[in-house]
mmCIF file of C-alpha atoms in Angstrom:
data_model
loop_
_atom_site.group_PDB
_atom_site.id
_atom_site.type_symbol
_atom_site.label_atom_id
_atom_site.label_comp_id
_atom_site.label_asym_id
_atom_site.label_seq_id
_atom_site.Cartn_x
_atom_site.Cartn_y
_atom_site.Cartn_z
ATOM 1 C CA MET D 1 -12.523 -55.383 4.090
ATOM 2 C CA ASP D 2 -11.524 -56.710 0.688
ATOM 3 C CA ASN D 3 -9.923 -53.496 -0.476
ATOM 4 C CA TYR D 4 -8.147 -50.889 1.563
ATOM 5 C CA PRO D 5 -8.386 -47.323 0.237
ATOM 6 C CA LEU D 6 -5.395 -45.169 1.069
ATOM 7 C CA ILE D 7 -6.071 -42.977 4.096
ATOM 8 C CA SER D 8 -4.131 -39.747 4.607
ATOM 9 C CA VAL D 9 -3.893 -39.037 8.338
ATOM 10 C CA VAL D 10 -3.374 -35.306 8.863
ATOM 11 C CA ILE D 11 -2.017 -33.959 12.154
ATOM 12 C CA PRO D 12 -1.783 -30.155 12.310
ATOM 13 C CA THR D 13 0.393 -29.176 15.259
ATOM 14 C CA TYR D 14 1.438 -26.023 17.069
ATOM 15 C CA GLY D 15 3.337 -25.791 20.337
ATOM 16 C CA ARG D 16 2.971 -29.454 21.296
ATOM 17 C CA GLU D 17 5.812 -31.770 22.266
ATOM 18 C CA GLU D 18 5.312 -35.101 24.085
ATOM 19 C CA ALA D 19 1.599 -35.142 23.236
ATOM 20 C CA LEU D 20 2.431 -34.823 19.526
ATOM 21 C CA ARG D 21 4.978 -37.628 19.678
ATOM 22 C CA ASP D 22 2.559 -39.910 21.523
ATOM 23 C CA SER D 23 -0.195 -39.173 18.989
ATOM 24 C CA ILE D 24 2.121 -40.115 16.114
ATOM 25 C CA VAL D 25 3.160 -43.315 17.918
ATOM 26 C CA ASP D 26 -0.506 -44.325 18.203
ATOM 27 C CA VAL D 27 -1.154 -43.612 14.517
ATOM 28 C CA LEU D 28 1.800 -45.726 13.457
ATOM 29 C CA LYS D 29 0.372 -48.656 15.466
ATOM 30 C CA GLN D 30 -2.821 -48.804 13.387
ATOM 31 C CA ASP D 31 -3.833 -52.242 12.159
ATOM 32 C CA TYR D 32 -5.020 -50.716 8.868
ATOM 33 C CA PRO D 33 -2.542 -51.619 6.091
ATOM 34 C CA ASN D 34 -2.728 -48.628 3.745
ATOM 35 C CA PHE D 35 -2.158 -45.139 5.144
ATOM 36 C CA GLU D 36 0.189 -42.176 5.138
ATOM 37 C CA VAL D 37 0.820 -39.656 7.918
ATOM 38 C CA LEU D 38 1.231 -35.928 7.291
ATOM 39 C CA VAL D 39 2.427 -33.808 10.221
ATOM 40 C CA ILE D 40 1.776 -30.145 9.445
ATOM 41 C CA ASP D 41 4.179 -28.537 11.896
ATOM 42 C CA GLN D 42 3.719 -24.870 12.756
ATOM 43 C CA THR D 43 5.868 -24.993 15.910
ATOM 44 C CA PRO D 44 8.869 -22.638 15.559
ATOM 45 C CA THR D 45 11.240 -24.694 17.765
ATOM 46 C CA HIS D 46 10.857 -28.161 19.281
ATOM 47 C CA GLN D 47 12.504 -29.692 22.307
ATOM 48 C CA PRO D 48 15.656 -31.569 21.216
ATOM 49 C CA GLU D 49 14.239 -35.047 21.871
ATOM 50 C CA ILE D 50 11.012 -34.294 19.974
ATOM 51 C CA GLN D 51 12.964 -32.733 17.125
ATOM 52 C CA ALA D 52 15.111 -35.867 16.933
ATOM 53 C CA TYR D 53 12.043 -38.128 16.921
ATOM 54 C CA LEU D 54 10.345 -36.185 14.120
ATOM 55 C CA GLU D 55 13.536 -36.175 12.060
ATOM 56 C CA GLU D 56 13.952 -39.933 12.523
ATOM 57 C CA MET D 57 10.353 -40.720 11.553
ATOM 58 C CA ALA D 58 10.626 -38.499 8.477
ATOM 59 C CA ASP D 59 13.995 -39.985 7.437
ATOM 60 C CA VAL D 60 12.679 -43.566 7.507
ATOM 61 C CA GLY D 61 9.513 -42.576 5.654
ATOM 62 C CA LYS D 62 7.061 -43.158 8.497
ATOM 63 C CA ILE D 63 5.710 -39.603 8.281
ATOM 64 C CA LYS D 64 5.708 -36.640 5.939
ATOM 65 C CA TRP D 65 6.972 -33.830 8.164
ATOM 66 C CA LEU D 66 5.954 -30.508 6.633
ATOM 67 C CA ARG D 67 7.126 -27.379 8.452
ATOM 68 C CA LEU D 68 5.460 -23.976 8.129
ATOM 69 C CA ASP D 69 6.431 -20.507 9.324
ATOM 70 C CA TRP D 70 2.821 -19.439 9.938
ATOM 71 C CA ALA D 71 0.048 -20.715 12.214
ATOM 72 C CA SER D 72 -3.541 -21.323 11.089
ATOM 73 C CA LEU D 73 -5.564 -24.463 11.751
ATOM 74 C CA PRO D 74 -7.779 -24.237 8.630
ATOM 75 C CA GLY D 75 -4.735 -23.133 6.640
ATOM 76 C CA ALA D 76 -2.801 -26.201 7.821
ATOM 77 C CA ARG D 77 -5.694 -28.479 6.862
ATOM 78 C CA ASN D 78 -5.797 -27.022 3.342
ATOM 79 C CA TYR D 79 -2.021 -27.279 3.044
ATOM 80 C CA ALA D 80 -2.204 -30.967 3.937
ATOM 81 C CA VAL D 81 -5.008 -31.725 1.469
ATOM 82 C CA ARG D 82 -2.890 -30.360 -1.376
ATOM 83 C CA ARG D 83 -0.031 -32.689 -0.400
ATOM 84 C CA SER D 84 -2.009 -35.788 0.483
ATOM 85 C CA SER D 85 -2.652 -38.785 -1.750
ATOM 86 C CA GLY D 86 -5.406 -40.634 0.111
ATOM 87 C CA GLU D 87 -8.874 -41.478 -1.134
ATOM 88 C CA ILE D 88 -9.925 -40.683 2.436
ATOM 89 C CA ILE D 89 -8.486 -37.776 4.411
ATOM 90 C CA LEU D 90 -8.639 -38.113 8.194
ATOM 91 C CA PHE D 91 -7.956 -35.134 10.453
ATOM 92 C CA ILE D 92 -6.931 -35.661 14.064
ATOM 93 C CA ASP D 93 -5.448 -33.388 16.716
ATOM 94 C CA ASP D 94 -1.929 -33.445 18.092
ATOM 95 C CA ASP D 95 -3.067 -34.416 21.612
ATOM 96 C CA VAL D 96 -5.092 -37.597 21.127
ATOM 97 C CA GLN D 97 -4.886 -41.261 22.091
ATOM 98 C CA LEU D 98 -5.958 -43.848 19.511
ATOM 99 C CA THR D 99 -6.796 -47.513 19.506
ATOM 100 C CA PRO D 100 -5.319 -49.535 16.605
ATOM 101 C CA GLU D 101 -8.775 -49.862 15.009
ATOM 102 C CA LEU D 102 -9.478 -46.165 14.347
ATOM 103 C CA LEU D 103 -8.560 -46.049 10.650
ATOM 104 C CA ALA D 104 -10.415 -49.261 9.824
ATOM 105 C CA ALA D 105 -13.520 -47.929 11.589
ATOM 106 C CA HIS D 106 -13.480 -44.775 9.467
ATOM 107 C CA ALA D 107 -12.814 -46.660 6.217
ATOM 108 C CA LYS D 108 -15.647 -49.183 6.550
ATOM 109 C CA ASN D 109 -18.275 -46.431 6.498
ATOM 110 C CA TYR D 110 -17.144 -45.261 3.060
ATOM 111 C CA LEU D 111 -16.957 -48.799 1.707
ATOM 112 C CA GLU D 112 -20.370 -49.812 3.016
ATOM 113 C CA ASN D 113 -22.328 -46.661 2.168
ATOM 114 C CA PRO D 114 -21.649 -44.582 -0.966
ATOM 115 C CA GLU D 115 -23.925 -41.833 0.392
ATOM 116 C CA VAL D 116 -21.433 -41.084 3.173
ATOM 117 C CA GLY D 117 -19.083 -38.251 2.295
ATOM 118 C CA ALA D 118 -17.742 -37.604 5.786
ATOM 119 C CA VAL D 119 -17.378 -39.564 9.000
ATOM 120 C CA ALA D 120 -17.602 -37.982 12.442
ATOM 121 C CA GLY D 121 -15.826 -40.108 15.001
ATOM 122 C CA ARG D 122 -16.663 -40.307 18.675
ATOM 123 C CA VAL D 123 -14.478 -38.184 20.951
ATOM 124 C CA PHE D 124 -13.854 -39.184 24.537
ATOM 125 C CA ASP D 125 -13.163 -35.648 25.708
ATOM 126 C CA ARG D 126 -11.619 -35.643 29.167
ATOM 127 C CA MET D 127 -13.121 -32.295 30.150
ATOM 128 C CA LYS D 128 -16.656 -33.095 28.979
ATOM 129 C CA LEU D 129 -16.551 -36.573 30.502
ATOM 130 C CA GLY D 130 -15.429 -35.011 33.773
ATOM 131 C CA ASP D 131 -18.332 -32.556 33.709
ATOM 132 C CA SER D 132 -20.868 -35.356 33.143
ATOM 133 C CA GLY D 133 -19.333 -37.772 35.613
ATOM 134 C CA GLY D 134 -18.685 -40.241 32.786
ATOM 135 C CA ASP D 135 -22.010 -42.054 33.187
ATOM 136 C CA LEU D 136 -24.161 -40.153 30.676
ATOM 137 C CA GLN D 137 -25.198 -42.124 27.584
ATOM 138 C CA ILE D 138 -27.259 -40.867 24.634
ATOM 139 C CA GLU D 139 -28.523 -43.308 22.019
ATOM 140 C CA TYR D 140 -29.890 -40.834 19.479
ATOM 141 C CA LEU D 141 -29.446 -37.089 19.321
ATOM 142 C CA PRO D 142 -32.592 -34.933 19.553
ATOM 143 C CA PRO D 143 -34.111 -33.405 16.391
ATOM 144 C CA GLU D 144 -32.672 -30.027 17.431
ATOM 145 C CA ALA D 145 -29.201 -31.433 16.723
ATOM 146 C CA MET D 146 -29.974 -31.284 12.987
ATOM 147 C CA ASP D 147 -31.217 -27.678 13.072
ATOM 148 C CA PRO D 148 -28.323 -25.415 11.960
ATOM 149 C CA GLY D 149 -29.682 -22.552 14.061
ATOM 150 C CA ILE D 150 -29.457 -24.284 17.432
ATOM 151 C CA ALA D 151 -27.706 -27.609 16.743
ATOM 152 C CA TRP D 152 -24.452 -26.446 18.302
ATOM 153 C CA TYR D 153 -26.032 -26.640 21.762
ATOM 154 C CA HIS D 154 -27.486 -30.128 21.188
ATOM 155 C CA ILE D 155 -24.807 -32.071 19.291
ATOM 156 C CA ASP D 156 -22.957 -34.388 21.656
ATOM 157 C CA LEU D 157 -20.317 -36.563 20.017
ATOM 158 C CA VAL D 158 -18.896 -37.509 23.417
ATOM 159 C CA HIS D 159 -21.756 -39.426 25.031
ATOM 160 C CA THR D 160 -23.717 -40.621 21.962
ATOM 161 C CA THR D 161 -23.569 -44.393 21.478
ATOM 162 C CA LYS D 162 -25.511 -45.167 18.249
ATOM 163 C CA PRO D 163 -24.452 -44.582 14.614
ATOM 164 C CA GLN D 164 -26.531 -41.863 12.941
ATOM 165 C CA GLN D 165 -26.506 -38.930 10.557
ATOM 166 C CA VAL D 166 -25.184 -35.715 12.099
ATOM 167 C CA LEU D 167 -24.838 -32.076 11.130
ATOM 168 C CA THR D 168 -21.129 -31.742 11.833
ATOM 169 C CA ALA D 169 -18.037 -33.533 13.045
ATOM 170 C CA ARG D 170 -15.459 -32.514 15.627
ATOM 171 C CA GLY D 171 -12.171 -31.330 14.175
ATOM 172 C CA CYS D 172 -10.027 -33.707 16.224
ATOM 173 C CA ASN D 173 -11.617 -36.826 14.669
ATOM 174 C CA MET D 174 -13.197 -36.365 11.249
ATOM 175 C CA SER D 175 -12.636 -37.778 7.777
ATOM 176 C CA PHE D 176 -13.793 -36.955 4.254
ATOM 177 C CA ARG D 177 -13.839 -38.478 0.796
ATOM 178 C CA ARG D 178 -11.167 -36.910 -1.339
ATOM 179 C CA GLU D 179 -13.699 -35.789 -3.941
ATOM 180 C CA ILE D 180 -15.154 -33.365 -1.389
ATOM 181 C CA PHE D 181 -12.005 -31.341 -2.100
ATOM 182 C CA THR D 182 -11.403 -32.253 -5.750
ATOM 183 C CA LYS D 183 -14.795 -32.654 -7.413
ATOM 184 C CA TYR D 184 -16.600 -30.065 -5.276
ATOM 185 C CA GLY D 185 -13.639 -27.769 -4.634
ATOM 186 C CA LEU D 186 -14.332 -27.279 -0.934
ATOM 187 C CA ARG D 187 -11.670 -25.755 1.302
ATOM 188 C CA PHE D 188 -11.505 -24.887 4.959
ATOM 189 C CA ASP D 189 -12.154 -21.166 5.390
ATOM 190 C CA GLU D 190 -8.951 -19.543 6.610
ATOM 191 C CA ARG D 191 -10.867 -16.533 7.886
ATOM 192 C CA PHE D 192 -11.762 -18.596 10.972
ATOM 193 C CA ARG D 193 -8.811 -17.413 13.012
ATOM 194 C CA GLY D 194 -7.687 -17.318 16.603
ATOM 195 C CA SER D 195 -9.014 -20.433 18.295
ATOM 196 C CA ALA D 196 -10.518 -21.400 14.905
ATOM 197 C CA VAL D 197 -13.764 -22.263 16.694
ATOM 198 C CA ARG D 198 -16.524 -23.291 14.228
ATOM 199 C CA GLU D 199 -14.154 -23.795 11.283
ATOM 200 C CA GLU D 200 -15.081 -27.477 11.047
ATOM 201 C CA SER D 201 -18.779 -26.628 11.513
ATOM 202 C CA ASP D 202 -18.619 -24.195 8.604
ATOM 203 C CA PHE D 203 -16.909 -26.812 6.455
ATOM 204 C CA CYS D 204 -19.396 -29.543 7.342
ATOM 205 C CA LEU D 205 -22.381 -27.332 6.500
ATOM 206 C CA ARG D 206 -20.891 -26.883 3.048
ATOM 207 C CA VAL D 207 -20.214 -30.621 2.750
ATOM 208 C CA ARG D 208 -23.940 -31.234 3.289
ATOM 209 C CA GLN D 209 -24.705 -29.007 0.305
ATOM 210 C CA THR D 210 -22.980 -31.558 -1.940
ATOM 211 C CA GLY D 211 -25.696 -34.097 -1.106
ATOM 212 C CA TYR D 212 -23.343 -36.330 0.860
ATOM 213 C CA LYS D 213 -24.215 -37.445 4.385
ATOM 214 C CA ILE D 214 -22.065 -36.864 7.443
ATOM 215 C CA TRP D 215 -22.220 -40.111 9.394
ATOM 216 C CA TYR D 216 -21.416 -40.478 13.081
ATOM 217 C CA ASP D 217 -19.717 -43.757 13.969
ATOM 218 C CA PRO D 218 -19.036 -44.316 17.689
ATOM 219 C CA GLU D 219 -16.672 -47.171 16.804
ATOM 220 C CA ALA D 220 -14.344 -44.613 15.194
ATOM 221 C CA HIS D 221 -13.379 -43.256 18.588
ATOM 222 C CA LEU D 222 -10.376 -41.639 20.192
ATOM 223 C CA VAL D 223 -9.478 -39.867 23.421
ATOM 224 C CA HIS D 224 -8.943 -36.103 23.229
ATOM 225 C CA LEU D 225 -6.560 -35.066 25.981
ATOM 226 C CA GLY D 226 -7.249 -31.341 25.724
ATOM 227 C CA GLU D 227 -3.745 -30.236 26.656
ATOM 228 C CA GLU D 228 -3.787 -26.854 28.398
ATOM 229 C CA THR D 229 -0.892 -25.458 26.394
ATOM 230 C CA GLY D 230 -0.143 -25.525 22.696
ATOM 231 C CA GLY D 231 -2.601 -25.731 19.828
ATOM 232 C CA CYS D 232 -5.504 -23.319 19.938
ATOM 233 C CA HIS D 233 -4.951 -22.994 23.683
ATOM 234 C CA ASP D 234 -1.827 -21.002 22.872
ATOM 235 C CA ILE D 235 -4.195 -18.042 22.645
ATOM 236 C CA SER D 236 -5.300 -17.204 26.173
ATOM 237 C CA MET D 237 -9.071 -17.407 26.619
ATOM 238 C CA ARG D 238 -8.785 -14.198 28.626
ATOM 239 C CA SER D 239 -7.082 -12.322 25.806
ATOM 240 C CA LEU D 240 -8.838 -9.676 23.735
ATOM 241 C CA LYS D 241 -7.862 -11.545 20.563
ATOM 242 C CA TYR D 242 -9.501 -14.767 21.729
ATOM 243 C CA GLN D 243 -12.740 -13.045 22.737
ATOM 244 C CA LEU D 244 -13.023 -11.110 19.498
ATOM 245 C CA THR D 245 -12.289 -14.066 17.201
ATOM 246 C CA PHE D 246 -14.629 -16.330 19.211
ATOM 247 C CA TYR D 247 -17.648 -14.134 18.474
ATOM 248 C CA HIS D 248 -16.435 -13.237 14.980
ATOM 249 C CA ASN D 249 -16.271 -16.921 14.032
ATOM 250 C CA HIS D 250 -19.783 -17.676 15.273
ATOM 251 C CA PHE D 251 -21.269 -14.707 13.437
ATOM 252 C CA LEU D 252 -19.310 -15.602 10.295
ATOM 253 C CA LEU D 253 -20.733 -19.132 10.407
ATOM 254 C CA GLY D 254 -24.237 -17.708 10.487
ATOM 255 C CA LEU D 255 -23.733 -15.042 7.855
ATOM 256 C CA LYS D 256 -22.220 -17.548 5.424
ATOM 257 C CA ASN D 257 -24.435 -20.583 5.875
ATOM 258 C CA LEU D 258 -27.755 -19.885 7.583
ATOM 259 C CA THR D 259 -31.095 -18.393 6.651
ATOM 260 C CA ALA D 260 -32.077 -15.211 8.461
ATOM 261 C CA THR D 261 -34.307 -17.148 10.871
ATOM 262 C CA GLN D 262 -31.642 -19.754 11.601
ATOM 263 C CA ALA D 263 -28.992 -17.081 12.103
ATOM 264 C CA LEU D 264 -31.164 -15.132 14.543
ATOM 265 C CA ARG D 265 -31.699 -18.292 16.592
ATOM 266 C CA LEU D 266 -27.958 -18.967 16.614
ATOM 267 C CA TYR D 267 -27.120 -15.412 17.664
ATOM 268 C CA GLY D 268 -29.814 -15.500 20.338
ATOM 269 C CA ARG D 269 -28.426 -18.694 21.859
ATOM 270 C CA LEU D 270 -24.920 -17.301 21.588
ATOM 271 C CA PHE D 271 -25.963 -14.228 23.562
ATOM 272 C CA ASP D 272 -27.936 -16.222 26.111
ATOM 273 C CA CYS D 273 -25.150 -18.700 26.755
ATOM 274 C CA HIS D 274 -21.878 -16.872 26.216
ATOM 275 C CA VAL D 275 -22.842 -13.316 27.149
ATOM 276 C CA LEU D 276 -25.446 -13.819 29.871
ATOM 277 C CA GLY D 277 -23.683 -16.980 31.000
ATOM 278 C CA ARG D 278 -26.763 -19.197 31.268
ATOM 279 C CA PRO D 279 -26.536 -23.018 30.980
ATOM 280 C CA PRO D 280 -24.815 -24.837 29.484
ATOM 281 C CA CYS D 281 -22.119 -22.144 29.675
ATOM 282 C CA HIS D 282 -22.441 -21.369 33.406
ATOM 283 C CA LYS D 283 -20.438 -18.137 33.204
ATOM 284 C CA SER D 284 -20.237 -15.442 35.831
ATOM 285 C CA GLY D 285 -23.367 -13.330 36.182
ATOM 286 C CA SER D 286 -21.404 -10.270 37.271
ATOM 287 C CA PRO D 287 -22.870 -7.163 35.547
ATOM 288 C CA ILE D 288 -19.385 -5.975 34.636
ATOM 289 C CA LYS D 289 -18.453 -9.293 33.028
ATOM 290 C CA ILE D 290 -21.760 -9.495 31.178
ATOM 291 C CA ALA D 291 -21.254 -5.960 29.869
ATOM 292 C CA THR D 292 -17.694 -6.807 28.793
ATOM 293 C CA ARG D 293 -18.823 -9.948 26.974
ATOM 294 C CA ALA D 294 -21.630 -7.974 25.334
ATOM 295 C CA ILE D 295 -19.099 -5.504 23.939
ATOM 296 C CA PHE D 296 -17.112 -8.346 22.354
ATOM 297 C CA TYR D 297 -20.359 -9.841 21.052
ATOM 298 C CA ILE D 298 -21.204 -6.576 19.258
ATOM 299 C CA LEU D 299 -17.648 -6.062 17.985
ATOM 300 C CA GLY D 300 -17.541 -9.670 16.771
ATOM 301 C CA PHE D 301 -20.716 -9.162 14.754
ATOM 302 C CA PHE D 302 -19.405 -6.063 12.989
ATOM 303 C CA LYS D 303 -16.043 -7.708 12.355
ATOM 304 C CA ALA D 304 -17.797 -10.734 10.803
ATOM 305 C CA LEU D 305 -20.004 -8.431 8.722
ATOM 306 C CA GLY D 306 -16.854 -6.715 7.480
ATOM 307 C CA THR D 307 -15.345 -10.101 6.629
ATOM 308 C CA VAL D 308 -18.381 -11.019 4.523
ATOM 309 C CA ILE D 309 -18.376 -7.660 2.727
ATOM 310 C CA GLN D 310 -14.664 -7.990 2.032
ATOM 311 C CA SER D 311 -15.279 -11.412 0.497
ATOM 312 C CA LEU D 312 -16.703 -9.611 -2.554
ATOM 313 C CA TRP D 313 -13.090 -8.997 -3.625
ATOM 314 C CA ASN D 314 -11.042 -11.173 -1.238
ATOM 315 C CA ASP D 315 -11.928 -14.764 -0.305
ATOM 316 C CA GLY D 316 -9.624 -14.631 2.712
ATOM 317 C CA GLN D 317 -7.625 -17.764 1.813
ATOM 318 C CA ILE D 318 -4.419 -16.049 2.909
ATOM 319 C CA TYR D 319 -2.288 -19.120 3.552
ATOM 320 C CA SER D 320 -3.434 -20.958 0.450
ATOM 321 C CA ARG D 321 -2.472 -17.878 -1.570
ATOM 322 C CA LEU D 322 0.996 -17.971 0.010
ATOM 323 C CA ASP D 323 1.280 -21.632 -0.918
ATOM 324 C CA GLU D 324 0.349 -20.912 -4.545
ATOM 325 C CA GLN D 325 3.186 -18.387 -4.760
ATOM 326 C CA VAL D 326 5.827 -20.884 -3.652
#
C-alpha cells in the first residue's frame, strides 16, 4: 500500500480482564503503521494488574482509555466514533486473538474498491468451529444469505473462504468508512439492549441504504474466544431480561428495516428456531419450555412495537444524549 489511512481500532469492554489485556497486546503488534486504539471501558473495577496495565498503556500514549459509568454496546460504539480520528473505524471485541496483518487486510479493501463502505472480517469462532468439527468450508454463501428476511440463518462468516458481498458483518470484526457516520449520519441504535443481539445487523442494513457495499474478506480474520463471563455474557441467558431483550431486538430489527413480507419470514423463522427449538437451534422440545419461550416471543413483539411507537418522539439514543450534556 502506498498510503496508509488512519485506522481507529475500537474495543468496547465490560467485565473482562486478562482477555482484554491480551486483545490490546495483539492490536499493538499490528504491522500496519498508522492506527490508534480506543478502549471504551465500562467495567466498574478492574483487577489490580489489569488496572496497572491499562494505566501504563494510556500514560505512554499506546491507547486512549475512556471510562464510562454506564454499559451499552451500541452506546459504547457511538461514544468511540465521536472521539476517533480514523478514516476507517474498526470494531473488535475484548476477547479476540489477532494476527499482525488484520488492519492491513481491512485497509486494502477500501483502497482497492471505492464501492466498499464496510468490511466484514472472518471470525474463527471457537464455539461454532467446535459444533462443525472444524472441517466445514463454504466458498460462496447461498442466495438466501442476501435476503433480509431469512439471511440470519444462512450467513456464515466462520466457514466461508471466498471474498464476496454480504448483508451484514459480525460485531467482533467489522470496519466502516468514516463518512458512513459523518456524511450519512448513521449511528448504532442504542435501543438494542441486553445482549445487544442484532445491533450490528440493524446498522449494516442501514449502511446498505447508502449505496455502499459490505464486503466480506476472509483474509481479515481473527479468533473470537467467546469468554463465558464478561461482555454480553454478563447477562445470564436464563434471565428474564435476556429472554425479553433477545426477542425484542429481533422484532425491532424487522419493524425498522424490513418489508411486511420480509418481516413475516423473519418472525416465522424466529418462532420455528428459537421457540419450537428446531434446527439450527436444537432447543428442548419440552411443552413447558416451548410455552415459556412463546410467552417471551409475544412479549418481545409488543415491547418492540412500543419502542417503534415511542420513536415518534424519542429516538432512544439515551447514552448519546448523556454524552451531549457533558
